[in-house]
Structure formats: structure tokens, C-alpha cells
Amino acid sequence: MRLFGRTLRDAAPRLHVAVDEGEGPVVVLVHGIASSSASWEATIPLLTPLYRVIAIDVLGFGASVARPETMFTLDEHVAALHRTLVGLHLPGRFTLIGHSLGALISARYAAVHRRAVEHLILASPPIYPHARYIQERVARMRVGGYLAFYRYVREDKGRALGTLGRVRELLHVRGPQIDDVTWQAFALSMQNCIEQQTTMTDVAQVAVPVEIVYGSRDQVIVPGPVQALGVMHHVTLHEVRGADHFVRPPLAREIARLVR
């Protein structure tokens, strides 16, 4: 894609590389919405003894600054990630792991940059296809309910800050982290990447093995669409008993096992 004479990748900013540790095959970690690379704190120590682990702050979050005109589409997220990884001069293909929003970004990245990725792991992916692609009535209602809730939250900044703050306290997590700086990244990424996603199509185009890992108590997973992905010949599903949406130790251990 060209943007005023430049490719989207050339126009994209480089993202903050928060972690680049260890030696061996490369593993790239892409965090979820309203968070930062700190969400991988339980995962990184499990991987660095055997791998070179790179954790990126997603466009608009953590220390990755976005331009004011950024619309936070999947293409923009992917372009920024790709420019950053190209700048690291990685020695070959790598394992790409995305969590939540990061899973959607990673799926698109692997579909577009097929020669770069050798293994794709999607952790807790919020898969919400269009209602016409969901056969089960209950699943359609749940997807519709989630999407309506996301619209409700992002349409009011004050309401979103209050809601996400209560979620953080209730679930005892370091994120979601939303403030005046990250608000635009949150609201537009929610709208343009999660609500208007094409993840099922992206996964279908990925040419390498895909592992989808999620907790049995994940607060945002709708089983029907995830199981539909599992029907694809190159996709394997892994449910972690008792785990929720966040990358706590049980989910982190399963991710590390899948990498190995």
C-alpha cells in the first residue's frame, strides 16, 4: 500500500523494543490492547534460556509513540511492527506470539509476511466474525454482546477509564492501562482491529503452523468462532484449564511449551 508516494511500511514509525534478551532462535512477543510489553513478565523468563526473546510495545502503547493522524488499523499496526523487525536485522524466520489484540495483529502479519514467520502462536485471541459466519445462535448473541459493550466503552472516555480501572482492580492485573496519551490508540484499535476484524480470513492465509492457546475461564473468548478456526488443517487449539484472559503463569507455561 502506498501513502502519498511512500509505502505504508516506510511511513510507519519504529516501535519501542522493550526486551531483546537471550540467544538462539528468535521469538517475538506482541502484547494486547491497553497494555505494554510488561504483560509478558511471566513468559519471558521461561524462554530466554533457549531463545532470543524480543518484546515489542504495540503502536500507541507503552513507549511506542504514534503520529497524531494514526487511525490504528491492522495495516498500520502491521506496518509499524514490520519496520521495527526489519530494523533489527533478524537472522532468519522467527516464532511470532501475539496476545489478545496482539494476536489479531500477529495473524495479519503472518498472512502478509509469509517468509518471515515460521511458527504462529495466538494467545487469547478475541475472535468476533460477522454474524452471518456464525451458525450457533448463542455464539451470535455473545459476539454481538461483546461488540456492543466495546462500542459502549470506547464512545465515552470517562466511562472507559472508570470501567477499565475497575476491571484492573477486580482481576488483579497490571493492565488495562489507559490514560490521555493512550486513549486514541485504545479507542481506534478497538474499533478498527477488534470490532472490524478479518482474523478468520487472515489465519486461513497463514502458511505455517498456527497454535491457538486460551484459558477455560477467558473473559472475552467465544468458543464457537475459536473452534471454527480449529477446523483448519494448520491450526491446533490448546485450552488451559483455569486460566483467564491474561498471561499469568499457567498460560505462560503453555505458551513456552508450544514454543519448545
Tab-separated table of N, CA and C in Angstrom, residues 38-183:
chain	number	residue	atom	x	y	z
A	38	ALA	N	5.161	-5.276	29.285
A	38	ALA	CA	5.221	-5.777	30.660
A	38	ALA	C	4.251	-6.928	30.890
A	39	SER	N	3.251	-7.071	30.020
A	39	SER	CA	2.282	-8.162	30.191
A	39	SER	C	2.919	-9.532	29.969
A	40	TRP	N	4.145	-9.559	29.426
A	40	TRP	CA	4.841	-10.830	29.180
A	40	TRP	C	5.803	-11.199	30.309
A	41	GLU	N	5.692	-10.560	31.462
A	41	GLU	CA	6.675	-10.773	32.518
A	41	GLU	C	6.725	-12.222	33.006
A	42	ALA	N	5.616	-12.957	32.907
A	42	ALA	CA	5.629	-14.361	33.325
A	42	ALA	C	6.157	-15.279	32.226
A	43	THR	N	6.197	-14.794	31.004
A	43	THR	CA	6.587	-15.616	29.847
A	43	THR	C	8.068	-15.515	29.530
A	44	ILE	N	8.607	-14.319	29.589
A	44	ILE	CA	9.981	-14.081	29.130
A	44	ILE	C	11.010	-14.956	29.852
A	45	PRO	N	10.960	-15.087	31.195
A	45	PRO	CA	11.970	-15.917	31.856
A	45	PRO	C	11.912	-17.391	31.458
A	46	LEU	N	10.767	-17.847	30.961
A	46	LEU	CA	10.635	-19.237	30.533
A	46	LEU	C	11.286	-19.475	29.167
A	47	LEU	N	11.513	-18.403	28.418
A	47	LEU	CA	12.012	-18.531	27.045
A	47	LEU	C	13.479	-18.139	26.878
A	48	THR	N	13.943	-17.158	27.650
A	48	THR	CA	15.284	-16.627	27.421
A	48	THR	C	16.420	-17.644	27.597
A	49	PRO	N	16.266	-18.714	28.394
A	49	PRO	CA	17.379	-19.670	28.452
A	49	PRO	C	17.676	-20.360	27.120
A	50	LEU	N	16.684	-20.425	26.227
A	50	LEU	CA	16.862	-21.162	24.981
A	50	LEU	C	16.673	-20.310	23.722
A	51	TYR	N	16.118	-19.112	23.875
A	51	TYR	CA	15.732	-18.317	22.711
A	51	TYR	C	16.158	-16.863	22.874
A	52	ARG	N	16.264	-16.196	21.736
A	52	ARG	CA	16.375	-14.741	21.752
A	52	ARG	C	14.946	-14.193	21.769
A	53	VAL	N	14.589	-13.511	22.830
A	53	VAL	CA	13.217	-13.056	23.030
A	53	VAL	C	13.148	-11.547	22.819
A	54	ILE	N	12.257	-11.140	21.931
A	54	ILE	CA	12.062	-9.727	21.611
A	54	ILE	C	10.619	-9.361	21.950
A	55	ALA	N	10.451	-8.406	22.857
A	55	ALA	CA	9.109	-7.951	23.240
A	55	ALA	C	8.940	-6.508	22.774
A	56	ILE	N	7.887	-6.288	22.020
A	56	ILE	CA	7.624	-5.002	21.373
A	56	ILE	C	6.469	-4.295	22.078
A	57	ASP	N	6.575	-2.974	22.237
A	57	ASP	CA	5.416	-2.175	22.635
A	57	ASP	C	4.614	-1.847	21.377
A	58	VAL	N	3.349	-2.249	21.350
A	58	VAL	CA	2.471	-2.043	20.201
A	58	VAL	C	2.273	-0.546	19.946
A	59	LEU	N	2.054	-0.210	18.692
A	59	LEU	CA	1.858	1.183	18.266
A	59	LEU	C	0.835	1.898	19.162
A	60	GLY	N	1.280	2.999	19.784
A	60	GLY	CA	0.400	3.808	20.619
A	60	GLY	C	0.369	3.414	22.078
A	61	PHE	N	1.037	2.315	22.439
A	61	PHE	CA	1.033	1.831	23.822
A	61	PHE	C	2.456	1.720	24.345
A	62	GLY	N	2.579	1.657	25.668
A	62	GLY	CA	3.907	1.576	26.254
A	62	GLY	C	4.730	2.776	25.825
A	63	ALA	N	5.929	2.521	25.326
A	63	ALA	CA	6.809	3.601	24.882
A	63	ALA	C	6.799	3.783	23.364
A	64	SER	N	5.849	3.173	22.679
A	64	SER	CA	5.750	3.297	21.214
A	64	SER	C	4.801	4.438	20.863
A	65	VAL	N	5.367	5.538	20.397
A	65	VAL	CA	4.588	6.743	20.117
A	65	VAL	C	4.048	6.698	18.696
A	66	ALA	N	2.778	7.073	18.543
A	66	ALA	CA	2.144	7.130	17.219
A	66	ALA	C	1.953	8.576	16.789
A	67	ARG	N	1.908	8.785	15.484
A	67	ARG	CA	1.652	10.123	14.963
A	67	ARG	C	0.191	10.501	15.205
A	68	PRO	N	-0.115	11.799	15.321
A	68	PRO	CA	-1.483	12.230	15.610
A	68	PRO	C	-2.521	11.749	14.599
A	69	GLU	N	-2.106	11.584	13.328
A	69	GLU	CA	-3.057	11.186	12.286
A	69	GLU	C	-3.281	9.677	12.216
A	70	THR	N	-2.628	8.900	13.052
A	70	THR	CA	-2.744	7.444	13.006
A	70	THR	C	-4.178	7.001	13.310
A	71	MET	N	-4.697	6.065	12.501
A	71	MET	CA	-6.041	5.543	12.703
A	71	MET	C	-6.028	4.168	13.387
A	72	PHE	N	-4.842	3.635	13.631
A	72	PHE	CA	-4.679	2.373	14.354
A	72	PHE	C	-5.461	1.231	13.694
A	73	THR	N	-5.304	1.136	12.387
A	73	THR	CA	-5.852	-0.008	11.666
A	73	THR	C	-4.883	-1.181	11.804
A	74	LEU	N	-5.352	-2.370	11.438
A	74	LEU	CA	-4.464	-3.532	11.457
A	74	LEU	C	-3.274	-3.319	10.534
A	75	ASP	N	-3.525	-2.717	9.369
A	75	ASP	CA	-2.433	-2.485	8.424
A	75	ASP	C	-1.375	-1.557	9.016
A	76	GLU	N	-1.800	-0.534	9.761
A	76	GLU	CA	-0.829	0.368	10.385
A	76	GLU	C	-0.047	-0.345	11.485
A	77	HIS	N	-0.740	-1.136	12.292
A	77	HIS	CA	-0.050	-1.898	13.335
A	77	HIS	C	0.974	-2.844	12.710
A	78	VAL	N	0.579	-3.540	11.655
A	78	VAL	CA	1.480	-4.492	10.996
A	78	VAL	C	2.662	-3.773	10.361
A	79	ALA	N	2.403	-2.634	9.716
A	79	ALA	CA	3.485	-1.891	9.073
A	79	ALA	C	4.517	-1.424	10.088
A	80	ALA	N	4.056	-0.935	11.230
A	80	ALA	CA	4.980	-0.479	12.270
A	80	ALA	C	5.778	-1.649	12.838
A	81	LEU	N	5.108	-2.777	13.056
A	81	LEU	CA	5.802	-3.962	13.564
A	81	LEU	C	6.850	-4.442	12.559
A	82	HIS	N	6.480	-4.465	11.284
A	82	HIS	CA	7.402	-4.956	10.266
A	82	HIS	C	8.620	-4.039	10.130
A	83	ARG	N	8.399	-2.738	10.118
A	83	ARG	CA	9.534	-1.818	10.017
A	83	ARG	C	10.480	-2.003	11.202
A	84	THR	N	9.915	-2.228	12.372
A	84	THR	CA	10.731	-2.423	13.574
A	84	THR	C	11.560	-3.701	13.475
A	85	LEU	N	10.927	-4.784	13.054
A	85	LEU	CA	11.639	-6.062	12.975
A	85	LEU	C	12.689	-6.049	11.869
A	86	VAL	N	12.384	-5.410	10.750
A	86	VAL	CA	13.378	-5.283	9.684
A	86	VAL	C	14.597	-4.529	10.197
A	87	GLY	N	14.359	-3.504	11.012
A	87	GLY	CA	15.457	-2.724	11.561
A	87	GLY	C	16.332	-3.491	12.530
A	88	LEU	N	15.832	-4.601	13.056
A	88	LEU	CA	16.623	-5.421	13.974
A	88	LEU	C	17.534	-6.397	13.230
A	89	HIS	N	17.350	-6.516	11.916
A	89	HIS	CA	18.197	-7.391	11.087
A	89	HIS	C	18.235	-8.820	11.644
A	90	LEU	N	17.063	-9.385	11.838
A	90	LEU	CA	16.971	-10.737	12.382
A	90	LEU	C	17.604	-11.736	11.411
A	91	PRO	N	18.220	-12.799	11.922
A	91	PRO	CA	18.990	-13.706	11.064
A	91	PRO	C	18.149	-14.626	10.187
A	92	GLY	N	16.880	-14.763	10.459
A	92	GLY	CA	16.049	-15.673	9.670
A	92	GLY	C	14.613	-15.612	10.140
A	93	ARG	N	13.873	-16.664	9.870
A	93	ARG	CA	12.463	-16.710	10.258
A	93	ARG	C	12.336	-16.847	11.776
A	94	PHE	N	11.208	-16.417	12.307
A	94	PHE	CA	11.046	-16.371	13.751
A	94	PHE	C	9.666	-16.879	14.171
A	95	THR	N	9.541	-17.175	15.456
A	95	THR	CA	8.255	-17.502	16.055
A	95	THR	C	7.589	-16.205	16.486
A	96	LEU	N	6.341	-16.029	16.092
A	96	LEU	CA	5.595	-14.813	16.415
A	96	LEU	C	4.454	-15.181	17.370
A	97	ILE	N	4.407	-14.496	18.511
A	97	ILE	CA	3.390	-14.771	19.525
A	97	ILE	C	2.643	-13.479	19.821
A	98	GLY	N	1.331	-13.502	19.663
A	98	GLY	CA	0.526	-12.337	19.969
A	98	GLY	C	-0.535	-12.661	20.994
A	99	HIS	N	-0.791	-11.704	21.874
A	99	HIS	CA	-1.827	-11.882	22.900
A	99	HIS	C	-2.961	-10.882	22.676
A	100	SER	N	-4.198	-11.366	22.673
A	100	SER	CA	-5.394	-10.528	22.556
A	100	SER	C	-5.311	-9.681	21.282
A	101	LEU	N	-5.334	-8.352	21.375
A	101	LEU	CA	-5.164	-7.535	20.170
A	101	LEU	C	-3.893	-7.923	19.436
A	102	GLY	N	-2.838	-8.222	20.186
A	102	GLY	CA	-1.585	-8.641	19.569
A	102	GLY	C	-1.723	-9.903	18.749
A	103	ALA	N	-2.667	-10.767	19.130
A	103	ALA	CA	-2.922	-11.976	18.339
A	103	ALA	C	-3.516	-11.619	16.988
A	104	LEU	N	-4.407	-10.635	16.960
A	104	LEU	CA	-5.006	-10.207	15.689
A	104	LEU	C	-3.953	-9.549	14.803
A	105	ILE	N	-3.093	-8.724	15.405
A	105	ILE	CA	-2.002	-8.102	14.649
A	105	ILE	C	-1.065	-9.178	14.109
A	106	SER	N	-0.742	-10.167	14.947
A	106	SER	CA	0.195	-11.217	14.550
A	106	SER	C	-0.373	-12.085	13.433
A	107	ALA	N	-1.668	-12.365	13.490
A	107	ALA	CA	-2.295	-13.162	12.433
A	107	ALA	C	-2.205	-12.440	11.091
A	108	ARG	N	-2.494	-11.144	11.085
A	108	ARG	CA	-2.374	-10.377	9.841
A	108	ARG	C	-0.914	-10.315	9.396
A	109	TYR	N	0.002	-10.123	10.341
A	109	TYR	CA	1.417	-10.061	9.990
A	109	TYR	C	1.859	-11.352	9.309
A	110	ALA	N	1.497	-12.489	9.887
A	110	ALA	CA	1.911	-13.780	9.328
A	110	ALA	C	1.270	-14.040	7.974
A	111	ALA	N	0.063	-13.506	7.759
A	111	ALA	CA	-0.602	-13.674	6.467
A	111	ALA	C	0.065	-12.822	5.384
A	112	VAL	N	0.557	-11.645	5.767
A	112	VAL	CA	1.154	-10.718	4.807
A	112	VAL	C	2.630	-11.028	4.579
A	113	HIS	N	3.352	-11.302	5.646
A	113	HIS	CA	4.799	-11.512	5.565
A	113	HIS	C	5.091	-13.006	5.781
A	114	ARG	N	4.713	-13.790	4.818
A	114	ARG	CA	4.766	-15.244	4.954
A	114	ARG	C	6.178	-15.786	5.077
A	115	ARG	N	7.139	-15.105	4.496
A	115	ARG	CA	8.513	-15.603	4.529
A	115	ARG	C	9.227	-15.270	5.836
A	116	ALA	N	8.620	-14.455	6.660
A	116	ALA	CA	9.280	-14.023	7.895
A	116	ALA	C	8.983	-14.945	9.070
A	117	VAL	N	7.785	-15.519	9.092
A	117	VAL	CA	7.308	-16.260	10.273
A	117	VAL	C	7.379	-17.755	10.007
A	118	GLU	N	7.892	-18.508	10.990
A	118	GLU	CA	7.925	-19.967	10.863
A	118	GLU	C	6.956	-20.660	11.800
A	119	HIS	N	6.432	-19.954	12.788
A	119	HIS	CA	5.510	-20.544	13.761
A	119	HIS	C	4.707	-19.409	14.360
A	120	LEU	N	3.392	-19.560	14.389
A	120	LEU	CA	2.499	-18.507	14.894
A	120	LEU	C	1.713	-19.028	16.086
A	121	ILE	N	1.777	-18.302	17.196
A	121	ILE	CA	1.020	-18.657	18.397
A	121	ILE	C	0.110	-17.488	18.740
A	122	LEU	N	-1.177	-17.746	18.796
A	122	LEU	CA	-2.173	-16.728	19.124
A	122	LEU	C	-2.719	-17.033	20.510
A	123	ALA	N	-2.442	-16.158	21.465
A	123	ALA	CA	-2.886	-16.353	22.846
A	123	ALA	C	-4.109	-15.487	23.120
A	124	SER	N	-5.162	-16.124	23.600
A	124	SER	CA	-6.401	-15.434	23.977
A	124	SER	C	-6.918	-14.515	22.875
A	125	PRO	N	-7.045	-14.999	21.643
A	125	PRO	CA	-7.477	-14.115	20.550
A	125	PRO	C	-8.978	-13.832	20.627
A	126	PRO	N	-9.388	-12.564	20.624
A	126	PRO	CA	-10.816	-12.228	20.617
A	126	PRO	C	-11.379	-12.361	19.200
A	127	ILE	N	-11.854	-13.533	18.862
A	127	ILE	CA	-12.319	-13.815	17.501
A	127	ILE	C	-13.807	-13.489	17.405
A	128	TYR	N	-14.138	-12.432	16.663
A	128	TYR	CA	-15.524	-11.988	16.513
A	128	TYR	C	-15.853	-11.797	15.033
A	129	PRO	N	-16.173	-12.877	14.325
A	129	PRO	CA	-16.518	-12.740	12.908
A	129	PRO	C	-17.901	-12.122	12.741
A	130	HIS	N	-18.216	-11.754	11.503
A	130	HIS	CA	-19.547	-11.230	11.203
A	130	HIS	C	-20.594	-12.292	11.526
A	131	ALA	N	-21.752	-11.840	11.964
A	131	ALA	CA	-22.811	-12.754	12.415
A	131	ALA	C	-23.194	-13.786	11.356
A	132	ARG	N	-23.092	-13.424	10.073
A	132	ARG	CA	-23.504	-14.368	9.035
A	132	ARG	C	-22.582	-15.582	8.950
A	133	TYR	N	-21.400	-15.483	9.573
A	133	TYR	CA	-20.460	-16.605	9.556
A	133	TYR	C	-20.545	-17.453	10.825
A	134	ILE	N	-21.461	-17.121	11.727
A	134	ILE	CA	-21.609	-17.862	12.981
A	134	ILE	C	-22.917	-18.638	12.930
A	135	GLN	N	-22.837	-19.949	12.989
A	135	GLN	CA	-24.028	-20.772	12.859
A	135	GLN	C	-24.845	-20.837	14.148
A	136	GLU	N	-24.191	-20.937	15.286
A	136	GLU	CA	-24.901	-21.110	16.545
A	136	GLU	C	-25.490	-19.788	17.031
A	137	ARG	N	-26.765	-19.844	17.397
A	137	ARG	CA	-27.476	-18.634	17.834
A	137	ARG	C	-26.851	-18.051	19.101
A	138	VAL	N	-26.490	-18.909	20.052
A	138	VAL	CA	-25.902	-18.421	21.297
A	138	VAL	C	-24.580	-17.711	21.028
A	139	ALA	N	-23.765	-18.274	20.144
A	139	ALA	CA	-22.485	-17.648	19.809
A	139	ALA	C	-22.701	-16.301	19.127
A	140	ARG	N	-23.707	-16.219	18.234
A	140	ARG	CA	-24.009	-14.938	17.583
A	140	ARG	C	-24.394	-13.891	18.614
A	141	MET	N	-25.193	-14.295	19.586
A	141	MET	CA	-25.629	-13.359	20.618
A	141	MET	C	-24.445	-12.913	21.479
A	142	ARG	N	-23.542	-13.829	21.807
A	142	ARG	CA	-22.398	-13.467	22.637
A	142	ARG	C	-21.463	-12.526	21.900
A	143	VAL	N	-21.199	-12.817	20.628
A	143	VAL	CA	-20.346	-11.924	19.838
A	143	VAL	C	-20.988	-10.549	19.740
A	144	GLY	N	-22.274	-10.519	19.451
A	144	GLY	CA	-22.977	-9.240	19.368
A	144	GLY	C	-22.931	-8.485	20.678
A	145	GLY	N	-23.057	-9.200	21.793
A	145	GLY	CA	-22.997	-8.567	23.104
A	145	GLY	C	-21.635	-7.965	23.407
A	146	TYR	N	-20.580	-8.707	23.073
A	146	TYR	CA	-19.230	-8.184	23.287
A	146	TYR	C	-18.999	-6.931	22.448
A	147	LEU	N	-19.375	-6.992	21.175
A	147	LEU	CA	-19.140	-5.857	20.292
A	147	LEU	C	-19.920	-4.624	20.742
A	148	ALA	N	-21.147	-4.839	21.211
A	148	ALA	CA	-21.944	-3.726	21.719
A	148	ALA	C	-21.292	-3.125	22.970
A	149	PHE	N	-20.753	-3.979	23.829
A	149	PHE	CA	-20.086	-3.494	25.040
A	149	PHE	C	-18.837	-2.699	24.684
A	150	TYR	N	-18.060	-3.203	23.721
A	150	TYR	CA	-16.845	-2.482	23.326
A	150	TYR	C	-17.188	-1.106	22.765
A	151	ARG	N	-18.237	-1.025	21.948
A	151	ARG	CA	-18.654	0.278	21.421
A	151	ARG	C	-19.080	1.203	22.556
A	152	TYR	N	-19.819	0.649	23.498
A	152	TYR	CA	-20.295	1.427	24.649
A	152	TYR	C	-19.119	2.009	25.428
A	153	VAL	N	-18.079	1.215	25.637
A	153	VAL	CA	-16.929	1.660	26.413
A	153	VAL	C	-16.140	2.724	25.670
A	154	ARG	N	-15.846	2.486	24.384
A	154	ARG	CA	-14.946	3.397	23.675
A	154	ARG	C	-15.614	4.716	23.272
A	155	GLU	N	-16.933	4.777	23.325
A	155	GLU	CA	-17.617	6.009	22.919
A	155	GLU	C	-17.558	7.100	23.983
A	156	ASP	N	-17.105	6.767	25.183
A	156	ASP	CA	-17.035	7.754	26.262
A	156	ASP	C	-15.731	7.547	27.018
A	157	LYS	N	-14.836	8.501	26.932
A	157	LYS	CA	-13.513	8.361	27.536
A	157	LYS	C	-13.593	8.184	29.045
A	158	GLY	N	-14.395	9.006	29.711
A	158	GLY	CA	-14.515	8.899	31.162
A	158	GLY	C	-15.076	7.557	31.585
A	159	ARG	N	-16.070	7.102	30.861
A	159	ARG	CA	-16.673	5.802	31.169
A	159	ARG	C	-15.654	4.685	30.972
A	160	ALA	N	-14.864	4.796	29.912
A	160	ALA	CA	-13.868	3.768	29.646
A	160	ALA	C	-12.819	3.716	30.744
A	161	LEU	N	-12.330	4.895	31.165
A	161	LEU	CA	-11.316	4.923	32.211
A	161	LEU	C	-11.838	4.308	33.500
A	162	GLY	N	-13.084	4.614	33.834
A	162	GLY	CA	-13.669	4.041	35.053
A	162	GLY	C	-13.866	2.548	34.939
A	163	THR	N	-14.388	2.096	33.797
A	163	THR	CA	-14.654	0.670	33.602
A	163	THR	C	-13.362	-0.138	33.623
A	164	LEU	N	-12.350	0.321	32.893
A	164	LEU	CA	-11.101	-0.418	32.816
A	164	LEU	C	-10.344	-0.392	34.138
A	165	GLY	N	-10.481	0.695	34.885
A	165	GLY	CA	-9.863	0.737	36.206
A	165	GLY	C	-10.473	-0.291	37.145
A	166	ARG	N	-11.788	-0.432	37.079
A	166	ARG	CA	-12.457	-1.447	37.920
A	166	ARG	C	-12.067	-2.859	37.490
A	167	VAL	N	-11.941	-3.069	36.176
A	167	VAL	CA	-11.514	-4.380	35.673
A	167	VAL	C	-10.122	-4.716	36.197
A	168	ARG	N	-9.230	-3.733	36.169
A	168	ARG	CA	-7.862	-3.955	36.639
A	168	ARG	C	-7.841	-4.365	38.104
A	169	GLU	N	-8.635	-3.673	38.920
A	169	GLU	CA	-8.682	-3.991	40.352
A	169	GLU	C	-9.329	-5.346	40.591
A	170	LEU	N	-10.398	-5.640	39.877
A	170	LEU	CA	-11.134	-6.885	40.090
A	170	LEU	C	-10.292	-8.098	39.720
A	171	LEU	N	-9.559	-7.997	38.609
A	171	LEU	CA	-8.812	-9.147	38.103
A	171	LEU	C	-7.352	-9.157	38.538
A	172	HIS	N	-6.939	-8.127	39.293
A	172	HIS	CA	-5.577	-8.081	39.825
A	172	HIS	C	-4.531	-8.188	38.712
A	173	VAL	N	-4.660	-7.314	37.720
A	173	VAL	CA	-3.693	-7.292	36.617
A	173	VAL	C	-3.074	-5.902	36.521
A	174	ARG	N	-1.900	-5.839	35.882
A	174	ARG	CA	-1.198	-4.568	35.714
A	174	ARG	C	-1.864	-3.699	34.654
A	175	GLY	N	-2.575	-4.286	33.744
A	175	GLY	CA	-3.345	-3.551	32.739
A	175	GLY	C	-4.792	-3.907	32.919
A	176	PRO	N	-5.727	-3.367	32.182
A	176	PRO	CA	-5.540	-2.406	31.106
A	176	PRO	C	-5.044	-1.044	31.616
A	177	GLN	N	-4.190	-0.404	30.836
A	177	GLN	CA	-3.620	0.878	31.196
A	177	GLN	C	-4.044	1.906	30.156
A	178	ILE	N	-4.966	2.776	30.527
A	178	ILE	CA	-5.470	3.796	29.615
A	178	ILE	C	-5.335	5.153	30.297
A	179	ASP	N	-4.809	6.127	29.569
A	179	ASP	CA	-4.733	7.497	30.057
A	179	ASP	C	-4.936	8.426	28.861
A	180	ASP	N	-4.701	9.704	29.074
A	180	ASP	CA	-4.911	10.669	27.992
A	180	ASP	C	-4.007	10.393	26.792
A	181	VAL	N	-2.828	9.841	27.053
A	181	VAL	CA	-1.869	9.589	25.967
A	181	VAL	C	-2.292	8.388	25.124
A	182	THR	N	-2.784	7.339	25.781
A	182	THR	CA	-3.096	6.092	25.077
A	182	THR	C	-4.563	5.970	24.683
A	183	TRP	N	-5.365	6.980	25.004
A	183	TRP	CA	-6.798	6.864	24.734
A	183	TRP	C	-7.096	6.659	23.252
